[in-house]
């Protein structure tokens, strides 16, 4: 079994008296693909925010590659290879696909560069970067290369966002609802893109469409009201009585 790469210890986040993430102990092995499911408001995005440094936890720790990164800023974690995508796509919509990819590459090569530096960076110099060319092909974006991102379909934009994350060379890639709002055809394309990453990095995928995670994730974690109520092999997890009670929609195609 491969080594552990990420662990949270009693990770907790409160908003006033409301506990959004409640003593979550989560661990991920090098190369593992895990899914996190749970109803709206279960704390999935908040958990991602804690792990990637967008919110400070009220209690608990985040340990990545044996280092305590609980209070490290997001960009520092990205530099260490702990990278996320957002529930709502985070691209530069007024720029081309190529420029977005080049900016992602540039920010990896110049970690810590802020948005102003990025936007004034000499992008052309990186247009032929082999890693940028490689992701254009792998993510089926070659024909969209010069289009402005605001003209892309949601599926193309989602692939671009994942491509941008990949250019920062993550060891752990955390994806928050990568399939949300996509058509069946787009879902297949995004899943193909994600499958192409298996074996190259660890992944954690938050997703409502549980059926798409079956056959993809090795392990499922079910969150409910901020707590882990079940985890294990996906098929077994979904049969768990508490999961069925708390999150009855979990097995339904429409969930
Ligand atoms: N910044 C915030 N301030 C106050 N409450 C918040 C904040 N962020 C999240 N919450 C609350 O914490 C709970 C968990 O929210 P979170 O976004 O983590 O859920 P989720 O599991 O990602 O849900 P969804 O499936 O709808 O994306 C919700 O009740 C939400 O309203
Ligand atoms: Mg969410």
mmCIF file of C-alpha atoms and ligand atoms in Angstrom:
data_model
loop_
_atom_site.group_PDB
_atom_site.id
_atom_site.type_symbol
_atom_site.label_atom_id
_atom_site.label_comp_id
_atom_site.label_asym_id
_atom_site.label_seq_id
_atom_site.Cartn_x
_atom_site.Cartn_y
_atom_site.Cartn_z
ATOM 1 C CA UNK A 1 0.000 0.000 0.000
ATOM 2 C CA UNK A 2 1.297 3.450 -0.911
ATOM 3 C CA UNK A 3 2.254 6.066 1.660
ATOM 4 C CA UNK A 4 -0.158 8.555 3.142
ATOM 5 C CA UNK A 5 0.083 11.965 1.466
ATOM 6 C CA UNK A 6 -2.661 13.970 3.175
ATOM 7 C CA UNK A 7 -4.334 13.742 6.552
ATOM 8 C CA UNK A 8 -6.762 15.906 8.474
ATOM 9 C CA UNK A 9 -6.988 15.517 12.217
ATOM 10 C CA UNK A 10 -10.233 16.554 13.930
ATOM 11 C CA UNK A 11 -10.657 19.337 11.397
ATOM 12 C CA UNK A 12 -13.444 21.655 12.538
ATOM 13 C CA UNK A 13 -14.984 24.878 11.222
ATOM 14 C CA UNK A 14 -17.734 26.890 12.871
ATOM 15 C CA UNK A 15 -19.673 29.814 11.490
ATOM 16 C CA UNK A 16 -21.012 31.393 14.685
ATOM 17 C CA UNK A 17 -22.640 28.548 16.591
ATOM 18 C CA UNK A 18 -23.140 26.496 13.411
ATOM 19 C CA UNK A 19 -20.618 23.677 12.932
ATOM 20 C CA UNK A 20 -20.005 23.328 9.177
ATOM 21 C CA UNK A 21 -17.140 20.806 9.483
ATOM 22 C CA UNK A 22 -17.119 18.722 12.638
ATOM 23 C CA UNK A 23 -13.934 16.876 13.683
ATOM 24 C CA UNK A 24 -13.258 15.377 10.269
ATOM 25 C CA UNK A 25 -10.476 12.812 10.125
ATOM 26 C CA UNK A 26 -9.644 12.151 6.508
ATOM 27 C CA UNK A 27 -6.608 10.545 4.969
ATOM 28 C CA UNK A 28 -5.461 10.017 1.420
ATOM 29 C CA UNK A 29 -2.714 7.799 0.053
ATOM 30 C CA UNK A 30 -0.273 8.693 -2.701
ATOM 31 C CA UNK A 31 -2.038 7.997 -6.014
ATOM 32 C CA UNK A 32 -5.404 7.273 -4.400
ATOM 33 C CA UNK A 33 -8.670 8.549 -5.895
ATOM 34 C CA UNK A 34 -11.296 9.322 -3.253
ATOM 35 C CA UNK A 35 -14.803 10.749 -3.519
ATOM 36 C CA UNK A 36 -16.668 12.918 -1.036
ATOM 37 C CA UNK A 37 -20.451 12.964 -1.226
ATOM 38 C CA UNK A 38 -23.194 14.367 0.954
ATOM 39 C CA UNK A 39 -26.298 16.532 0.671
ATOM 40 C CA UNK A 40 -26.259 20.279 0.032
ATOM 41 C CA UNK A 41 -24.770 22.073 3.010
ATOM 42 C CA UNK A 42 -22.998 18.937 4.322
ATOM 43 C CA UNK A 43 -19.706 20.854 4.540
ATOM 44 C CA UNK A 44 -17.927 19.500 1.463
ATOM 45 C CA UNK A 45 -16.785 22.835 0.050
ATOM 46 C CA UNK A 46 -15.927 24.130 3.517
ATOM 47 C CA UNK A 47 -13.774 21.027 4.042
ATOM 48 C CA UNK A 48 -11.945 21.818 0.770
ATOM 49 C CA UNK A 49 -11.522 25.425 1.929
ATOM 50 C CA UNK A 50 -9.878 24.238 5.143
ATOM 51 C CA UNK A 51 -7.590 21.737 3.448
ATOM 52 C CA UNK A 52 -6.446 24.194 0.781
ATOM 53 C CA UNK A 53 -6.077 27.200 3.077
ATOM 54 C CA UNK A 54 -9.007 29.408 2.119
ATOM 55 C CA UNK A 55 -10.447 29.293 5.641
ATOM 56 C CA UNK A 56 -8.578 28.798 8.911
ATOM 57 C CA UNK A 57 -10.004 25.915 10.939
ATOM 58 C CA UNK A 58 -11.263 26.485 14.474
ATOM 59 C CA UNK A 59 -9.817 23.171 15.576
ATOM 60 C CA UNK A 60 -7.693 20.416 14.137
ATOM 61 C CA UNK A 61 -4.807 20.089 11.724
ATOM 62 C CA UNK A 62 -4.000 19.522 8.072
ATOM 63 C CA UNK A 63 -0.901 17.417 7.470
ATOM 64 C CA UNK A 64 0.432 17.205 3.918
ATOM 65 C CA UNK A 65 3.543 15.207 3.058
ATOM 66 C CA UNK A 66 4.285 14.962 6.759
ATOM 67 C CA UNK A 67 4.264 18.754 7.206
ATOM 68 C CA UNK A 68 1.709 20.631 9.272
ATOM 69 C CA UNK A 69 0.213 23.081 6.744
ATOM 70 C CA UNK A 70 -2.841 24.026 8.837
ATOM 71 C CA UNK A 71 -2.000 27.725 8.711
ATOM 72 C CA UNK A 72 -0.059 27.885 5.434
ATOM 73 C CA UNK A 73 -1.539 30.269 2.837
ATOM 74 C CA UNK A 74 -3.218 28.726 -0.247
ATOM 75 C CA UNK A 75 -0.409 29.693 -2.639
ATOM 76 C CA UNK A 76 2.166 28.036 -0.406
ATOM 77 C CA UNK A 77 0.133 24.817 -0.470
ATOM 78 C CA UNK A 78 -0.172 25.047 -4.269
ATOM 79 C CA UNK A 79 3.618 25.342 -4.417
ATOM 80 C CA UNK A 80 3.822 22.099 -2.431
ATOM 81 C CA UNK A 81 1.430 20.399 -4.862
ATOM 82 C CA UNK A 82 -1.873 20.633 -2.988
ATOM 83 C CA UNK A 83 -4.202 22.105 -5.622
ATOM 84 C CA UNK A 84 -7.951 22.532 -5.987
ATOM 85 C CA UNK A 85 -10.559 23.532 -8.492
ATOM 86 C CA UNK A 86 -13.638 25.543 -7.512
ATOM 87 C CA UNK A 87 -17.341 24.707 -7.549
ATOM 88 C CA UNK A 88 -17.780 27.731 -9.830
ATOM 89 C CA UNK A 89 -15.168 27.818 -12.589
ATOM 90 C CA UNK A 90 -12.307 30.221 -11.936
ATOM 91 C CA UNK A 91 -10.849 31.214 -15.278
ATOM 92 C CA UNK A 92 -9.982 34.554 -16.876
ATOM 93 C CA UNK A 93 -12.983 34.821 -19.175
ATOM 94 C CA UNK A 94 -11.763 37.823 -21.200
ATOM 95 C CA UNK A 95 -8.590 35.961 -22.219
ATOM 96 C CA UNK A 96 -8.054 33.118 -24.677
ATOM 97 C CA UNK A 97 -7.780 29.454 -23.726
ATOM 98 C CA UNK A 98 -4.065 29.556 -24.514
ATOM 99 C CA UNK A 99 -3.508 32.659 -22.377
ATOM 100 C CA UNK A 100 -5.300 31.022 -19.457
ATOM 101 C CA UNK A 101 -3.090 27.946 -19.735
ATOM 102 C CA UNK A 102 0.040 30.056 -20.056
ATOM 103 C CA UNK A 103 -0.936 32.028 -16.944
ATOM 104 C CA UNK A 104 -1.431 28.790 -15.027
ATOM 105 C CA UNK A 105 1.999 27.600 -16.171
ATOM 106 C CA UNK A 106 3.596 30.950 -15.404
ATOM 107 C CA UNK A 107 2.155 31.042 -11.897
ATOM 108 C CA UNK A 108 3.602 27.568 -11.300
ATOM 109 C CA UNK A 109 7.034 28.651 -12.517
ATOM 110 C CA UNK A 110 6.837 31.904 -10.552
ATOM 111 C CA UNK A 111 4.949 30.768 -7.502
ATOM 112 C CA UNK A 112 3.638 33.634 -5.436
ATOM 113 C CA UNK A 113 3.050 35.904 -8.453
ATOM 114 C CA UNK A 114 -0.113 37.897 -7.898
ATOM 115 C CA UNK A 115 -2.860 38.467 -10.445
ATOM 116 C CA UNK A 116 -1.517 41.876 -11.524
ATOM 117 C CA UNK A 117 1.926 40.411 -12.214
ATOM 118 C CA UNK A 118 0.310 37.510 -14.043
ATOM 119 C CA UNK A 119 -1.814 39.679 -16.290
ATOM 120 C CA UNK A 120 1.125 41.860 -17.305
ATOM 121 C CA UNK A 121 3.481 38.892 -17.738
ATOM 122 C CA UNK A 122 5.027 38.395 -21.186
ATOM 123 C CA UNK A 123 2.734 35.516 -22.074
ATOM 124 C CA UNK A 124 3.917 34.930 -25.642
ATOM 125 C CA UNK A 125 7.217 33.632 -24.370
ATOM 126 C CA UNK A 126 5.330 30.639 -22.967
ATOM 127 C CA UNK A 127 3.065 29.915 -25.939
ATOM 128 C CA UNK A 128 5.277 27.029 -27.065
ATOM 129 C CA UNK A 129 5.813 25.590 -23.593
ATOM 130 C CA UNK A 130 5.667 21.796 -24.090
ATOM 131 C CA UNK A 131 3.523 21.263 -20.990
ATOM 132 C CA UNK A 132 0.982 23.779 -22.284
ATOM 133 C CA UNK A 133 0.892 22.051 -25.682
ATOM 134 C CA UNK A 134 0.527 18.676 -24.019
ATOM 135 C CA UNK A 135 -2.518 19.669 -21.956
ATOM 136 C CA UNK A 136 -4.148 21.377 -24.960
ATOM 137 C CA UNK A 137 -4.063 18.001 -26.682
ATOM 138 C CA UNK A 138 -4.846 15.778 -23.732
ATOM 139 C CA UNK A 139 -7.816 17.920 -22.685
ATOM 140 C CA UNK A 140 -9.157 18.208 -26.234
ATOM 141 C CA UNK A 141 -8.775 21.975 -26.322
ATOM 142 C CA UNK A 142 -6.580 22.368 -29.421
ATOM 143 C CA UNK A 143 -9.430 23.616 -31.602
ATOM 144 C CA UNK A 144 -10.433 26.119 -28.877
ATOM 145 C CA UNK A 145 -6.893 27.405 -28.343
ATOM 146 C CA UNK A 146 -7.466 30.985 -29.484
ATOM 147 C CA UNK A 147 -11.080 31.424 -28.382
ATOM 148 C CA UNK A 148 -11.949 33.739 -25.533
ATOM 149 C CA UNK A 149 -12.947 31.701 -22.528
ATOM 150 C CA UNK A 150 -16.269 33.520 -22.225
ATOM 151 C CA UNK A 151 -17.292 31.894 -25.515
ATOM 152 C CA UNK A 152 -16.588 28.329 -24.367
ATOM 153 C CA UNK A 153 -19.285 25.856 -23.418
ATOM 154 C CA UNK A 154 -19.439 24.910 -19.752
ATOM 155 C CA UNK A 155 -17.861 21.525 -20.542
ATOM 156 C CA UNK A 156 -14.940 23.130 -22.369
ATOM 157 C CA UNK A 157 -14.504 25.594 -19.545
ATOM 158 C CA UNK A 158 -14.470 22.798 -16.987
ATOM 159 C CA UNK A 159 -11.801 20.945 -18.971
ATOM 160 C CA UNK A 160 -9.790 24.149 -19.185
ATOM 161 C CA UNK A 161 -10.031 24.660 -15.450
ATOM 162 C CA UNK A 162 -8.787 21.138 -14.768
ATOM 163 C CA UNK A 163 -6.017 21.626 -17.352
ATOM 164 C CA UNK A 164 -4.954 24.804 -15.540
ATOM 165 C CA UNK A 165 -4.826 22.934 -12.249
ATOM 166 C CA UNK A 166 -2.755 20.154 -13.855
ATOM 167 C CA UNK A 167 -0.221 22.717 -15.126
ATOM 168 C CA UNK A 168 0.609 23.516 -11.524
ATOM 169 C CA UNK A 169 1.754 19.873 -11.257
ATOM 170 C CA UNK A 170 -0.305 18.835 -8.244
ATOM 171 C CA UNK A 171 0.424 15.767 -6.198
ATOM 172 C CA UNK A 172 -3.052 16.065 -4.723
ATOM 173 C CA UNK A 173 -5.785 17.489 -6.934
ATOM 174 C CA UNK A 174 -9.067 18.362 -5.217
ATOM 175 C CA UNK A 175 -12.066 18.870 -7.503
ATOM 176 C CA UNK A 176 -15.259 20.500 -6.234
ATOM 177 C CA UNK A 177 -18.211 19.265 -8.323
ATOM 178 C CA UNK A 178 -16.402 18.988 -11.655
ATOM 179 C CA UNK A 179 -19.536 17.607 -13.331
ATOM 180 C CA UNK A 180 -22.060 20.185 -12.092
ATOM 181 C CA UNK A 181 -24.242 21.633 -14.826
ATOM 182 C CA UNK A 182 -22.752 19.505 -17.608
ATOM 183 C CA UNK A 183 -24.614 17.520 -20.268
ATOM 184 C CA UNK A 184 -24.112 13.738 -20.429
ATOM 185 C CA UNK A 185 -21.692 14.169 -23.360
ATOM 186 C CA UNK A 186 -19.685 16.788 -21.473
ATOM 187 C CA UNK A 187 -19.651 14.589 -18.373
ATOM 188 C CA UNK A 188 -18.033 11.820 -20.402
ATOM 189 C CA UNK A 189 -15.379 14.178 -21.701
ATOM 190 C CA UNK A 190 -14.557 15.494 -18.227
ATOM 191 C CA UNK A 191 -14.491 11.954 -16.802
ATOM 192 C CA UNK A 192 -12.093 10.923 -19.599
ATOM 193 C CA UNK A 193 -9.867 13.826 -18.643
ATOM 194 C CA UNK A 194 -9.966 12.806 -14.973
ATOM 195 C CA UNK A 195 -9.307 9.153 -15.792
ATOM 196 C CA UNK A 196 -6.212 10.245 -17.744
ATOM 197 C CA UNK A 197 -4.809 11.552 -14.450
ATOM 198 C CA UNK A 198 -5.214 8.330 -12.463
ATOM 199 C CA UNK A 199 -1.805 7.012 -11.465
ATOM 200 C CA UNK A 200 -0.202 10.406 -11.927
ATOM 201 C CA UNK A 201 -1.525 12.077 -8.803
ATOM 202 C CA UNK A 202 -3.941 11.633 -5.900
ATOM 203 C CA UNK A 203 -7.405 13.046 -6.407
ATOM 204 C CA UNK A 204 -10.328 13.971 -4.173
ATOM 205 C CA UNK A 205 -13.593 14.558 -5.999
ATOM 206 C CA UNK A 206 -16.702 16.131 -4.492
ATOM 207 C CA UNK A 207 -19.680 15.173 -6.582
ATOM 208 C CA UNK A 208 -23.451 14.954 -6.327
ATOM 209 C CA UNK A 209 -23.763 12.535 -9.221
ATOM 210 C CA UNK A 210 -22.615 9.521 -7.234
ATOM 211 C CA UNK A 211 -23.194 7.118 -10.104
ATOM 212 C CA UNK A 212 -20.363 8.783 -12.026
ATOM 213 C CA UNK A 213 -17.982 8.200 -9.137
ATOM 214 C CA UNK A 214 -18.648 4.462 -9.035
ATOM 215 C CA UNK A 215 -15.924 2.710 -10.975
ATOM 216 C CA UNK A 216 -13.720 5.797 -10.660
ATOM 217 C CA UNK A 217 -13.045 6.382 -6.965
ATOM 218 C CA UNK A 218 -11.503 3.667 -4.817
ATOM 219 C CA UNK A 219 -12.955 5.066 -1.625
ATOM 220 C CA UNK A 220 -15.984 7.124 -0.751
ATOM 221 C CA UNK A 221 -16.449 9.425 2.250
ATOM 222 C CA UNK A 222 -19.991 10.463 3.143
ATOM 223 C CA UNK A 223 -20.394 13.787 4.940
ATOM 224 C CA UNK A 224 -23.606 14.766 6.686
ATOM 225 C CA UNK A 225 -23.991 17.916 8.776
ATOM 226 C CA UNK A 226 -20.234 18.340 8.866
ATOM 227 C CA UNK A 227 -19.497 14.832 10.088
ATOM 228 C CA UNK A 228 -18.150 11.754 8.336
ATOM 229 C CA UNK A 229 -20.998 9.264 8.658
ATOM 230 C CA UNK A 230 -19.511 6.512 6.481
ATOM 231 C CA UNK A 231 -16.441 5.719 4.459
ATOM 232 C CA UNK A 232 -15.039 2.801 2.577
ATOM 233 C CA UNK A 233 -15.564 0.977 -0.693
ATOM 234 C CA UNK A 234 -18.189 2.959 -2.630
ATOM 235 C CA UNK A 235 -20.749 0.175 -3.078
ATOM 236 C CA UNK A 236 -20.561 -0.797 0.609
ATOM 237 C CA UNK A 237 -20.738 2.814 1.730
ATOM 238 C CA UNK A 238 -23.933 3.437 -0.160
ATOM 239 C CA UNK A 239 -25.558 0.429 1.518
ATOM 240 C CA UNK A 240 -24.726 1.739 4.986
ATOM 241 C CA UNK A 241 -27.979 2.216 6.979
ATOM 242 C CA UNK A 242 -27.028 5.662 8.297
ATOM 243 C CA UNK A 243 -26.142 6.814 4.786
ATOM 244 C CA UNK A 244 -29.461 5.578 3.487
ATOM 245 C CA UNK A 245 -31.270 7.312 6.330
ATOM 246 C CA UNK A 246 -29.391 10.633 6.282
ATOM 247 C CA UNK A 247 -28.807 10.895 2.585
ATOM 248 C CA UNK A 248 -31.447 8.755 0.994
ATOM 249 C CA UNK A 249 -30.928 10.334 -2.409
ATOM 250 C CA UNK A 250 -27.362 9.089 -2.482
ATOM 251 C CA UNK A 251 -28.029 6.112 -4.724
ATOM 252 C CA UNK A 252 -30.535 7.857 -6.950
ATOM 253 C CA UNK A 253 -29.489 8.865 -10.454
ATOM 254 C CA UNK A 254 -30.960 12.337 -9.945
ATOM 255 C CA UNK A 255 -28.925 12.954 -6.787
HETATM 256 N N1 LIG B 1 -18.634 31.758 4.837
HETATM 257 C C1 LIG B 1 -19.688 31.210 5.420
HETATM 258 N N2 LIG B 1 -20.374 31.831 6.397
HETATM 259 C C2 LIG B 1 -21.419 31.254 7.010
HETATM 260 N N3 LIG B 1 -21.870 30.014 6.731
HETATM 261 C C3 LIG B 1 -21.239 29.343 5.770
HETATM 262 C C4 LIG B 1 -20.120 29.895 5.063
HETATM 263 N N4 LIG B 1 -19.682 28.963 4.161
HETATM 264 C C5 LIG B 1 -20.501 27.898 4.296
HETATM 265 N N5 LIG B 1 -21.427 28.128 5.255
HETATM 266 C C6 LIG B 1 -22.463 27.190 5.681
HETATM 267 O O1 LIG B 1 -21.835 25.964 6.011
HETATM 268 C C7 LIG B 1 -22.613 24.848 5.564
HETATM 269 C C8 LIG B 1 -21.770 23.980 4.672
HETATM 270 O O2 LIG B 1 -21.580 24.665 3.432
HETATM 271 P P1 LIG B 1 -20.735 24.021 2.256
HETATM 272 O O3 LIG B 1 -20.703 25.045 1.174
HETATM 273 O O4 LIG B 1 -19.448 23.554 2.787
HETATM 274 O O5 LIG B 1 -21.641 22.795 1.846
HETATM 275 P P2 LIG B 1 -21.498 21.785 0.626
HETATM 276 O O6 LIG B 1 -21.511 20.411 1.198
HETATM 277 O O7 LIG B 1 -20.364 22.175 -0.234
HETATM 278 O O8 LIG B 1 -22.894 22.035 -0.130
HETATM 279 P P3 LIG B 1 -23.245 22.002 -1.708
HETATM 280 O O9 LIG B 1 -23.444 20.559 -2.051
HETATM 281 O O10 LIG B 1 -24.520 22.783 -1.789
HETATM 282 O O11 LIG B 1 -22.118 22.649 -2.460
HETATM 283 C C9 LIG B 1 -23.841 25.437 4.893
HETATM 284 O O12 LIG B 1 -24.904 25.450 5.808
HETATM 285 C C10 LIG B 1 -23.428 26.843 4.541
HETATM 286 O O13 LIG B 1 -24.543 27.723 4.539
HETATM 287 MG MG1 LIG B 2 -20.177 22.824 -2.172
#
